[in-house]
Tab-separated table of C-alpha atoms in Angstrom:
chain	number	residue	atom	x	y	z
A	1348	MET	CA	-33.053	12.581	17.602
A	1349	LEU	CA	-31.466	15.870	17.745
A	1350	VAL	CA	-27.862	16.738	19.850
A	1351	PRO	CA	-26.727	20.761	20.261
A	1352	SER	CA	-24.169	21.454	17.794
A	1353	ASN	CA	-20.638	23.584	19.359
A	1354	LYS	CA	-22.068	26.363	17.863
A	1355	LEU	CA	-24.845	26.154	18.996
A	1356	ILE	CA	-23.704	25.596	22.362
A	1357	PHE	CA	-21.122	28.501	22.300
A	1358	TRP	CA	-23.717	31.432	20.640
A	1359	PHE	CA	-26.317	30.243	23.591
A	1360	ALA	CA	-23.710	30.669	26.525
A	1361	LEU	CA	-22.586	34.444	24.456
A	1362	ILE	CA	-26.144	35.117	23.860
A	1363	SER	CA	-28.104	34.287	27.076
A	1364	VAL	CA	-25.223	35.521	29.200
A	1365	SER	CA	-24.701	38.776	27.142
A	1366	LEU	CA	-28.743	39.501	27.310
A	1367	ALA	CA	-28.349	38.504	31.124
A	1368	LEU	CA	-25.694	41.153	32.239
A	1369	LEU	CA	-27.474	44.218	30.050
A	1370	GLY	CA	-30.706	43.556	31.464
A	1371	GLY	CA	-29.471	43.428	34.757
A	1372	VAL	CA	-27.620	46.210	34.249
A	1373	LEU	CA	-30.312	48.516	32.096
A	1374	PRO	CA	-33.287	47.484	33.014
A	1375	ARG	CA	-35.510	49.823	30.917
A	1376	VAL	CA	-33.951	47.330	27.816
A	1377	ALA	CA	-35.068	44.089	29.529
A	1378	PRO	CA	-38.071	43.879	27.761
A	1379	LEU	CA	-36.017	44.273	24.482
A	1380	MET	CA	-33.362	41.563	25.574
A	1381	ALA	CA	-36.165	39.297	26.308
A	1382	LEU	CA	-37.463	39.847	23.020
A	1383	LEU	CA	-34.344	39.179	21.822
A	1384	GLY	CA	-34.176	36.183	23.426
A	1385	LEU	CA	-37.341	34.819	22.458
A	1386	ALA	CA	-36.162	35.529	18.882
A	1387	ALA	CA	-33.302	33.590	19.690
A	1388	LEU	CA	-35.289	30.580	20.449
A	1389	ILE	CA	-37.421	30.849	17.570
A	1390	THR	CA	-34.786	30.958	15.990
A	1391	THR	CA	-32.686	27.845	16.667
A	1392	GLY	CA	-36.341	25.769	17.112
A	1393	ALA	CA	-37.267	26.238	12.969
A	1394	ASP	CA	-33.083	25.301	12.513
A	1395	ALA	CA	-34.168	21.748	14.331
A	1396	TRP	CA	-37.180	21.317	12.760
A	1397	ALA	CA	-35.747	22.190	9.342
A	1398	GLY	CA	-32.950	19.534	10.046
A	1399	LEU	CA	-35.301	17.079	11.026
A	1400	ARG	CA	-37.278	17.585	8.007
A	1401	LYS	CA	-34.004	17.110	5.525
A	1402	ARG	CA	-33.310	14.126	7.922
A	1403	ASP	CA	-36.646	12.245	7.247
A	1404	GLY	CA	-36.193	12.590	3.123
A	1405	LEU	CA	-32.778	10.668	3.191
A	1406	THR	CA	-32.903	6.853	2.695
A	1407	ILE	CA	-30.327	4.832	2.952
A	1408	SER	CA	-29.644	1.699	0.938
A	1409	ALA	CA	-26.606	-0.845	0.540
A	1410	PRO	CA	-25.973	-3.915	-1.546
A	1411	PRO	CA	-27.611	-6.849	-0.189
A	1412	LEU	CA	-24.267	-8.649	-0.867
A	1413	THR	CA	-21.177	-8.001	-0.169
A	1414	ARG	CA	-17.551	-9.501	-0.845
A	1415	LEU	CA	-14.553	-9.383	0.855
A	1416	SER	CA	-11.153	-10.441	1.561
A	1417	ALA	CA	-9.747	-10.900	4.603
A	1418	ASP	CA	-6.386	-8.142	6.022
A	1419	ARG	CA	-7.019	-6.368	3.101
A	1420	PRO	CA	-9.128	-2.391	3.247
A	1421	ALA	CA	-12.191	-2.533	1.385
A	1422	ASP	CA	-15.089	-0.461	1.034
A	1423	VAL	CA	-18.650	-1.134	1.528
A	1424	ALA	CA	-20.713	1.041	-0.875
A	1425	VAL	CA	-24.098	2.665	0.715
A	1426	THR	CA	-26.368	4.456	-1.911
A	1427	ILE	CA	-27.885	7.817	-0.047
A	1428	THR	CA	-31.239	9.218	-1.892
A	1429	ARG	CA	-33.000	12.542	-1.014
A	1430	LYS	CA	-35.995	14.500	-1.983
A	1431	GLU	CA	-34.939	17.890	-1.602
A	1432	ASP	CA	-31.364	18.471	-4.153
A	1433	SER	CA	-29.663	21.325	-1.744
A	1434	ALA	CA	-26.645	21.010	-0.912
A	1435	CYS	CA	-25.346	19.045	2.712
A	1436	VAL	CA	-22.815	17.854	4.800
A	1437	ILE	CA	-24.287	14.024	6.252
A	1438	ARG	CA	-22.504	11.408	8.330
A	1439	LEU	CA	-22.809	7.916	8.498
A	1440	ALA	CA	-21.729	4.848	10.345
A	1441	LEU	CA	-22.237	0.934	10.051
A	1442	ASP	CA	-23.260	-1.208	12.383
A	1443	PHE	CA	-19.776	-3.082	11.990
A	1444	PRO	CA	-19.166	-5.750	14.063
A	1445	ALA	CA	-16.057	-5.141	16.927
A	1446	TYR	CA	-13.453	-6.749	15.511
A	1447	VAL	CA	-13.573	-4.660	12.263
A	1448	ASP	CA	-11.293	-1.856	11.344
A	1449	THR	CA	-13.604	0.832	10.241
A	1450	PRO	CA	-13.198	4.684	11.320
A	1451	PRO	CA	-14.114	5.238	14.833
A	1452	HIS	CA	-16.462	8.305	13.967
A	1453	GLY	CA	-18.093	6.832	10.770
A	1454	VAL	CA	-17.281	8.691	7.443
A	1455	THR	CA	-19.031	12.807	6.541
A	1456	THR	CA	-19.481	13.170	2.872
A	1457	ARG	CA	-20.709	16.406	1.303
A	1458	LEU	CA	-23.921	16.362	-1.227
A	1459	PRO	CA	-23.516	18.627	-3.629
A	1460	ALA	CA	-26.520	20.682	-5.096
A	1461	GLY	CA	-28.937	19.272	-7.859
A	1462	SER	CA	-28.314	16.110	-7.296
A	1463	GLN	CA	-30.835	13.770	-5.618
A	1464	SER	CA	-28.654	10.355	-5.021
A	1465	ALA	CA	-25.443	9.844	-4.097
A	1466	VAL	CA	-23.162	6.737	-3.651
A	1467	GLN	CA	-20.926	6.574	-0.653
A	1468	ALA	CA	-18.050	4.158	0.176
A	1469	ILE	CA	-17.111	3.023	3.478
A	1470	PRO	CA	-13.417	1.760	4.368
A	1471	CYS	CA	-13.137	-0.955	6.330
A	1472	THR	CA	-10.770	-4.096	6.697
A	1473	VAL	CA	-11.939	-7.797	8.274
A	1474	PRO	CA	-9.205	-9.358	10.049
A	1475	ARG	CA	-10.481	-12.812	9.168
A	1476	ARG	CA	-12.521	-14.834	6.826
A	1477	GLY	CA	-16.237	-15.801	7.719
A	1478	ALA	CA	-19.821	-13.641	7.006
A	1479	PHE	CA	-21.937	-11.142	8.897
A	1480	THR	CA	-24.999	-8.756	8.385
A	1481	LEU	CA	-25.565	-4.863	8.210
A	1482	ARG	CA	-28.555	-4.367	9.743
A	1483	VAL	CA	-28.110	-0.629	10.565
A	1484	CYS	CA	-27.147	2.414	9.144
A	1485	GLY	CA	-26.016	5.621	11.425
A	1486	VAL	CA	-27.089	8.982	9.547
A	1487	GLU	CA	-26.048	12.637	10.883
A	1488	HIS	CA	-27.367	15.268	9.150
A	1489	LEU	CA	-26.432	18.972	10.186
A	1490	SER	CA	-28.935	21.440	10.136
A	1491	PRO	CA	-29.078	24.606	7.834
A	1492	LEU	CA	-27.836	27.181	10.376
A	1493	GLY	CA	-25.262	24.459	11.783
A	1494	LEU	CA	-27.007	24.371	15.289
A	1495	TRP	CA	-28.228	20.598	15.575
A	1496	HIS	CA	-26.908	17.297	14.428
A	1497	ALA	CA	-30.100	15.433	13.451
A	1498	ARG	CA	-29.524	11.983	13.842
A	1499	LYS	CA	-31.322	8.582	12.471
A	1500	ARG	CA	-31.306	4.877	12.413
A	1501	HIS	CA	-31.674	4.027	9.112
A	1502	SER	CA	-32.706	-0.180	8.721
A	1503	ILE	CA	-30.574	-1.946	6.106
A	1504	ALA	CA	-30.413	-5.643	4.793
A	1505	ALA	CA	-27.020	-6.654	3.761
A	1506	ASP	CA	-24.680	-9.615	3.648
A	1507	VAL	CA	-20.665	-9.126	4.117
A	1508	ARG	CA	-18.840	-11.995	2.712
A	1509	VAL	CA	-15.478	-12.474	3.994
A	1510	TYR	CA	-13.162	-14.796	1.929
A	1511	PRO	CA	-9.196	-15.957	2.564
A	1512	ASN	CA	-6.859	-13.395	1.635
A	1513	LEU	CA	-5.095	-15.270	-0.765
A	1514	LEU	CA	-2.360	-12.477	-2.288
A	1515	ARG	CA	-0.737	-12.956	0.900
A	1516	ASP	CA	0.437	-16.662	-0.630
A	1517	HIS	CA	-0.440	-16.168	-4.110
A	1518	ALA	CA	2.784	-14.225	-4.629
A	1519	GLY	CA	5.312	-17.624	-3.713
A	1520	ALA	CA	2.786	-19.755	-5.813
A	1521	ALA	CA	1.811	-17.171	-8.930
A	1522	GLY	CA	5.109	-18.020	-10.320
A	1523	LEU	CA	5.003	-21.817	-10.353
A	1524	PHE	CA	0.844	-22.309	-12.332
A	1525	LEU	CA	0.998	-19.368	-14.131
A	1526	LYS	CA	0.543	-19.977	-18.154
A	1527	HIS	CA	3.011	-17.157	-19.547
A	1528	ASN	CA	3.036	-16.507	-22.832
A	1529	THR	CA	6.304	-16.732	-24.605
A	1530	PRO	CA	6.567	-14.791	-28.320
A	1531	GLY	CA	7.615	-17.236	-30.648
A	1532	LEU	CA	6.520	-20.436	-28.601
A	1533	GLN	CA	2.720	-22.367	-29.018
A	1534	ALA	CA	1.538	-25.358	-27.062
A	1535	VAL	CA	1.814	-28.937	-29.038
A	1536	ARG	CA	0.020	-31.901	-27.806
A	1537	GLN	CA	2.001	-34.578	-25.852
A	1538	VAL	CA	2.337	-37.867	-27.217
A	1539	GLY	CA	3.689	-40.391	-24.401
A	1540	ARG	CA	2.831	-43.083	-21.867
A	1541	GLY	CA	0.095	-41.118	-20.636
A	1542	ARG	CA	-2.975	-43.089	-19.413
A	1543	GLU	CA	-5.522	-41.528	-21.826
A	1544	PHE	CA	-5.802	-44.096	-25.329
A	1545	GLU	CA	-5.311	-42.386	-27.957
A	1546	GLN	CA	-4.804	-44.807	-30.614
A	1547	LEU	CA	-4.104	-48.546	-32.446
A	1548	ARG	CA	-1.040	-48.773	-34.783
A	1549	GLU	CA	0.934	-51.666	-36.360
A	1550	TYR	CA	3.414	-53.416	-33.738
A	1551	SER	CA	7.275	-52.204	-34.202
A	1552	PRO	CA	10.081	-54.462	-32.097
A	1553	GLY	CA	10.893	-53.515	-28.972
A	1554	ASP	CA	7.396	-52.252	-27.787
A	1555	SER	CA	6.356	-53.578	-24.520
A	1556	PHE	CA	3.671	-56.276	-24.324
A	1557	ASP	CA	1.643	-54.394	-21.857
A	1558	GLU	CA	1.311	-52.000	-24.892
A	1559	VAL	CA	-0.190	-54.869	-27.144
A	1560	ASP	CA	-4.087	-54.429	-27.672
A	1561	TRP	CA	-4.730	-58.444	-27.819
A	1562	LYS	CA	-7.933	-58.153	-29.171
A	1563	ALA	CA	-7.707	-56.306	-31.967
A	1564	THR	CA	-4.485	-58.652	-32.130
A	1565	ALA	CA	-7.168	-61.447	-32.586
A	1566	ARG	CA	-9.495	-59.399	-34.686
A	1567	ARG	CA	-6.577	-58.481	-37.826
A	1568	GLY	CA	-4.747	-61.587	-37.077
A	1569	HIS	CA	-1.486	-60.051	-36.440
A	1570	PRO	CA	0.084	-57.648	-33.365
A	1571	ILE	CA	-1.433	-54.929	-32.911
A	1572	THR	CA	-0.095	-52.136	-30.376
A	1573	LYS	CA	-1.621	-48.953	-27.969
A	1574	MET	CA	-0.883	-45.715	-27.930
A	1575	PHE	CA	-1.542	-43.549	-25.573
A	1576	GLN	CA	-1.362	-39.763	-24.413
A	1577	VAL	CA	-0.677	-37.678	-21.714
A	1578	GLU	CA	-4.224	-37.344	-19.845
A	1579	LYS	CA	-5.924	-33.649	-21.216
A	1580	THR	CA	-7.723	-33.408	-18.243
A	1581	GLN	CA	-7.119	-34.603	-14.533
A	1582	GLN	CA	-8.916	-35.052	-11.445
A	1583	VAL	CA	-7.879	-32.999	-8.125
A	1584	TYR	CA	-9.642	-33.326	-5.147
A	1585	VAL	CA	-8.452	-31.263	-1.595
A	1586	VAL	CA	-9.685	-32.771	1.459
A	1587	VAL	CA	-10.055	-30.918	4.205
A	1588	ASP	CA	-10.066	-32.209	7.591
A	1589	ALA	CA	-12.017	-29.484	9.714
A	1590	SER	CA	-12.409	-31.469	13.101
A	1591	ARG	CA	-10.493	-29.667	16.722
A	1592	LEU	CA	-7.097	-30.834	14.749
A	1593	SER	CA	-7.808	-27.942	12.656
A	1594	ALA	CA	-8.452	-25.372	15.874
A	1595	ARG	CA	-4.108	-25.072	16.456
A	1596	ARG	CA	-3.166	-21.370	15.589
A	1597	HIS	CA	0.276	-20.860	13.735
A	1598	GLY	CA	2.395	-17.943	13.524
A	1599	ARG	CA	1.469	-15.413	10.531
A	1600	PRO	CA	3.641	-14.911	8.003
A	1601	GLY	CA	6.516	-12.548	8.374
A	1602	GLY	CA	6.338	-12.884	12.109
A	1603	ASN	CA	3.880	-9.893	12.998
A	1604	ASP	CA	3.386	-10.751	16.874
A	1605	ALA	CA	0.506	-8.313	16.145
A	1606	SER	CA	-1.818	-9.971	14.011
A	1607	PRO	CA	-3.483	-12.445	15.483
A	1608	PRO	CA	-1.934	-16.512	14.435
A	1609	GLU	CA	-3.929	-18.438	11.972
A	1610	SER	CA	-5.141	-21.572	12.164
A	1611	ALA	CA	-4.817	-24.805	10.522
A	1612	LEU	CA	-8.017	-25.015	9.333
A	1613	ASP	CA	-7.175	-21.053	7.454
A	1614	LYS	CA	-4.362	-22.345	5.680
A	1615	ALA	CA	-5.732	-25.422	4.576
A	1616	VAL	CA	-8.526	-23.804	3.621
A	1617	THR	CA	-6.107	-21.504	1.499
A	1618	ALA	CA	-4.082	-23.532	0.224
A	1619	ALA	CA	-7.129	-26.071	-1.231
A	1620	LEU	CA	-8.204	-22.403	-3.442
A	1621	LEU	CA	-4.837	-21.823	-4.448
A	1622	THR	CA	-4.922	-25.325	-5.684
A	1623	GLY	CA	-8.014	-25.208	-6.844
A	1624	LEU	CA	-6.850	-21.321	-9.065
A	1625	ALA	CA	-3.503	-24.165	-10.329
A	1626	ALA	CA	-5.823	-26.906	-11.682
A	1627	GLU	CA	-7.932	-24.193	-13.704
A	1628	LYS	CA	-4.890	-22.953	-15.237
A	1629	GLN	CA	-3.369	-26.292	-15.832
A	1630	GLY	CA	-7.140	-27.030	-17.170
A	1631	ASP	CA	-7.807	-29.882	-14.932
A	1632	HIS	CA	-11.074	-30.370	-12.846
A	1633	PHE	CA	-11.194	-29.189	-9.087
A	1634	GLY	CA	-13.441	-31.052	-6.887
A	1635	LEU	CA	-13.442	-30.095	-3.262
A	1636	MET	CA	-14.665	-32.353	0.317
A	1637	THR	CA	-14.565	-31.087	3.641
A	1638	PHE	CA	-14.987	-33.700	7.207
A	1639	SER	CA	-15.083	-33.690	10.608
A	1640	ASP	CA	-16.671	-36.693	12.485
A	1641	ARG	CA	-18.794	-36.858	8.977
A	1642	VAL	CA	-18.550	-35.832	5.700
A	1643	LEU	CA	-19.817	-32.033	5.217
A	1644	ASN	CA	-19.730	-31.244	1.854
A	1645	PHE	CA	-18.490	-32.414	-1.152
A	1646	ILE	CA	-17.813	-31.224	-4.598
A	1647	PRO	CA	-17.122	-33.423	-7.612
A	1648	ALA	CA	-14.774	-32.109	-9.956
A	1649	ARG	CA	-15.639	-29.570	-12.388
A	1650	SER	CA	-13.934	-27.043	-13.869
A	1651	GLY	CA	-15.098	-23.453	-15.020
A	1652	LYS	CA	-15.450	-19.928	-12.909
A	1653	ASN	CA	-18.903	-20.141	-11.501
A	1654	HIS	CA	-17.466	-24.300	-10.516
A	1655	TYR	CA	-14.758	-22.327	-8.104
A	1656	GLY	CA	-17.119	-19.870	-6.943
A	1657	VAL	CA	-19.424	-22.636	-5.139
A	1658	CYS	CA	-15.922	-23.979	-3.536
A	1659	ARG	CA	-15.479	-20.888	-2.358
A	1660	ASP	CA	-18.975	-20.360	-0.877
A	1661	ILE	CA	-18.299	-23.119	0.922
A	1662	LEU	CA	-15.123	-22.978	2.296
A	1663	TYR	CA	-15.007	-18.968	3.323
A	1664	HIS	CA	-17.478	-19.866	6.418
A	1665	LEU	CA	-15.247	-22.645	8.116
A	1666	GLU	CA	-15.136	-23.277	11.450
A	1667	PRO	CA	-13.079	-26.229	13.363
A	1668	ASP	CA	-15.662	-28.371	14.802
A	1669	PRO	CA	-14.541	-29.626	18.069
A	1670	VAL	CA	-14.929	-33.100	16.976
A	1671	THR	CA	-12.456	-35.958	16.450
A	1672	PRO	CA	-12.225	-36.906	12.965
A	1673	ASP	CA	-13.433	-39.720	11.150
A	1674	PHE	CA	-10.946	-41.074	8.920
A	1675	GLY	CA	-13.366	-44.151	7.974
A	1676	GLU	CA	-16.526	-41.594	6.965
A	1677	MET	CA	-14.119	-40.174	4.761
A	1678	ALA	CA	-12.423	-42.849	3.054
A	1679	THR	CA	-15.790	-44.741	1.870
A	1680	ALA	CA	-17.293	-41.219	0.746
A	1681	LEU	CA	-14.245	-40.800	-1.381
A	1682	ARG	CA	-14.369	-44.712	-2.655
A	1683	LEU	CA	-18.342	-44.713	-3.226
A	1684	ASN	CA	-18.050	-40.896	-5.235
A	1685	ILE	CA	-15.102	-40.416	-7.323
A	1686	HIS	CA	-15.152	-43.260	-10.062
A	1687	ARG	CA	-11.529	-42.083	-12.357
A	1688	ARG	CA	-8.107	-41.915	-10.626
A	1689	ALA	CA	-7.449	-39.169	-9.404
A	1690	LEU	CA	-5.163	-36.738	-7.626
A	1691	ILE	CA	-6.325	-36.736	-3.786
A	1692	MET	CA	-4.801	-34.159	-1.451
A	1693	ILE	CA	-5.577	-34.509	2.377
A	1694	LEU	CA	-4.682	-31.523	4.629
A	1695	THR	CA	-5.099	-32.978	8.093
A	1696	SER	CA	-2.687	-33.205	11.176
A	1697	LEU	CA	-1.498	-36.800	12.183
A	1698	ASP	CA	0.620	-36.419	14.751
A	1699	ASN	CA	-1.839	-38.661	17.174
A	1700	PRO	CA	-0.185	-41.711	17.245
A	1701	VAL	CA	-3.993	-43.606	17.552
A	1702	LEU	CA	-5.577	-40.866	14.779
A	1703	SER	CA	-2.214	-42.187	12.646
A	1704	GLU	CA	-3.460	-45.871	13.059
A	1705	ASP	CA	-6.731	-45.525	12.115
A	1706	PHE	CA	-5.732	-42.887	9.356
A	1707	GLN	CA	-3.105	-45.810	7.517
A	1708	ASP	CA	-6.422	-48.429	7.893
A	1709	ALA	CA	-9.180	-46.314	6.188
A	1710	ILE	CA	-7.108	-44.916	3.296
A	1711	ARG	CA	-5.958	-48.628	2.197
A	1712	LEU	CA	-9.646	-48.412	0.846
A	1713	ILE	CA	-8.742	-46.123	-1.567
A	1714	ASN	CA	-4.659	-46.552	-1.863
A	1715	ARG	CA	-4.533	-48.702	-5.131
A	1716	GLN	CA	-7.630	-46.736	-6.831
A	1717	HIS	CA	-6.278	-42.883	-6.163
A	1718	LEU	CA	-2.782	-41.423	-5.809
A	1719	ILE	CA	-3.071	-39.861	-2.377
A	1720	LEU	CA	-0.957	-37.476	-0.814
A	1721	VAL	CA	-1.381	-36.184	2.876
A	1722	ASN	CA	0.248	-32.955	4.469
A	1723	MET	CA	0.365	-31.495	7.443
A	1724	ILE	CA	1.928	-28.267	9.047
A	1725	ARG	CA	4.607	-28.792	11.410
A	1726	PRO	CA	4.247	-27.897	14.317
A	1727	ALA	CA	6.621	-25.587	16.015
A	1728	ALA	CA	8.556	-27.851	18.667
A	1729	VAL	CA	8.605	-30.433	16.018
A	1730	THR	CA	12.329	-30.761	15.414
A	1731	PRO	CA	14.933	-33.413	15.367
A	1732	LEU	CA	16.792	-33.600	18.461
A	1733	PHE	CA	20.339	-31.158	17.351
A	1734	SER	CA	18.656	-28.957	14.959
A	1735	GLY	CA	18.680	-25.254	16.084
A	1736	PRO	CA	20.423	-23.816	18.467
A	1737	SER	CA	21.905	-25.073	21.806
A	1738	PRO	CA	18.896	-25.497	24.743
A	1739	ARG	CA	19.362	-22.678	27.318
A	1740	SER	CA	18.529	-24.447	30.527
A	1741	LEU	CA	17.383	-28.141	31.922
A	1742	HIS	CA	13.330	-27.405	30.966
A	1743	GLU	CA	14.298	-26.750	26.951
A	1744	ALA	CA	16.289	-29.613	26.429
A	1745	TYR	CA	13.304	-31.495	28.348
A	1746	GLU	CA	11.063	-29.705	25.559
A	1747	ARG	CA	13.385	-30.446	23.097
A	1748	LEU	CA	13.524	-34.469	23.679
A	1749	SER	CA	9.215	-33.958	23.746
A	1750	GLY	CA	9.723	-32.622	20.516
A	1751	HIS	CA	12.301	-35.072	19.146
A	1752	LEU	CA	9.554	-38.199	19.724
A	1753	ARG	CA	6.863	-36.397	18.226
A	1754	TRP	CA	9.425	-35.880	15.327
A	1755	SER	CA	10.297	-39.249	15.147
A	1756	GLU	CA	6.391	-40.433	15.333
A	1757	LEU	CA	5.557	-38.980	12.598
A	1758	HIS	CA	8.508	-39.539	10.698
A	1759	THR	CA	7.750	-43.373	11.251
A	1760	THR	CA	4.135	-42.667	10.343
A	1761	ALA	CA	5.753	-41.337	6.719
A	1762	ARG	CA	7.287	-44.840	6.185
A	1763	GLU	CA	4.593	-46.483	7.304
A	1764	LEU	CA	2.187	-44.848	4.564
A	1765	LYS	CA	4.886	-44.936	1.976
A	1766	HIS	CA	4.669	-49.053	2.198
A	1767	ILE	CA	1.218	-48.288	0.973
A	1768	GLY	CA	1.591	-45.825	-1.907
A	1769	VAL	CA	0.790	-42.972	0.098
A	1770	ASP	CA	2.556	-39.624	0.019
A	1771	PHE	CA	3.169	-37.863	3.831
A	1772	SER	CA	4.961	-34.793	3.967
A	1773	LEU	CA	5.521	-32.200	7.039
A	1774	LEU	CA	4.821	-28.257	5.672
A	1775	GLU	CA	6.322	-25.468	6.820
A	1776	ASN	CA	3.176	-22.615	7.929
A	1777	GLU	CA	4.634	-20.520	5.651
A	1778	LYS	CA	5.378	-22.219	2.693
A	1779	MET	CA	2.280	-24.840	3.263
A	1780	CYS	CA	-0.167	-23.182	0.572
A	1781	MET	CA	2.905	-22.959	-2.371
A	1782	ASP	CA	4.129	-26.189	-1.388
A	1783	THR	CA	0.475	-28.221	-1.892
A	1784	VAL	CA	0.593	-25.809	-5.263
A	1785	ARG	CA	4.183	-27.136	-5.801
A	1786	GLN	CA	3.536	-31.187	-5.334
A	1787	TYR	CA	0.045	-30.543	-7.699
A	1788	LEU	CA	2.440	-29.245	-10.470
A	1789	ASP	CA	5.031	-31.680	-9.925
A	1790	VAL	CA	2.358	-34.885	-9.746
A	1791	LYS	CA	0.657	-33.049	-13.139
A	1792	ARG	CA	4.658	-32.935	-14.760
A	1793	ARG	CA	5.301	-36.193	-14.079
A	1794	GLN	CA	2.286	-37.769	-15.221
A	1795	ARG	CA	1.631	-39.467	-12.044
A	1796	VAL	CA	-2.122	-39.922	-11.854
């Protein structure tokens, strides 16, 4: 497609008006004016033909997969290949979704003479995680005389994956799990009341009877004591609830009203990925499970960069499912798939009394075998009655009373879960990710698994 430039419009108006006035005032020069007008038209046509030829000599390609982080400025690289090597100016634009922040008029780049290929970065900022495909790249090429803009749509196939922005919450949690290299110190194997068997030794006065190895005692004829060490590798599982409960929106950290609120699922995804990073730093194995009314994904606990990438690829496009969660299916899958004692961190919501009872019934399948922590984001209105400023109206007083009743029910649920060995925590939205990592490290430090 050809589009006239401002330069063409200006010169067309100037030349046509001038030639028309001169031809009307001086009839003897009218044939000359006509020849000049014809020459101008031929020049314009030749410039249009040259612009089309250069436009058709361009080839546009993009990487098949581009990984970005939500809410972070990034670039999508586009490779430009051409047949001619003369200097030229082109403008590029990709068919991003409407919610992506990109330059409104595309990106203009100058290709120097002598280069037949170049890479141009097109900036963009994607506000939320997910995936989309770029199928069209629009190219605008300026003709040699600058009279025409030659445009063409090039077909491309570029998948873009947008992962959660971990840097926003990583800043607060970094000091919790990063290993700092301190001069003069070195790692020493810890021997103590762990759960991993180390060796046998002779019985010493004061040893507990539960530490005596009775089979070895019978074989040797005198008391033998078992020694244990802190587990070198533990299993940590994060269970993410992707049901209708996870679609609730919470304000973003920092109180930025201009940015859209995050859902509980977004927070759970970020917390799961940060916990996976912390487990990798601590030398533990990290596993993942997502569920709604059925088990969506189950990844056995492992370690390594490739394993973390698998977990990240499962979580980046996870969306809330408008169904009621089935905690029975969740507990059954955990019981069947996890055979070694592990730390299981369940990110869900239990402020519905019926679902809370279902959860308590289901969790009894695994509460004796594993250490279970349940985390829920505290809704803004769920607070004790006399906390915060005084209500300013009768309507606000009733809202405070409603929030207090919900808060009381959640604390009752926490006490009931505590009786069966399950820890339930109400976490603030801004600190949810950091507190989840802190809970894992506290369990690691206290050797609770």
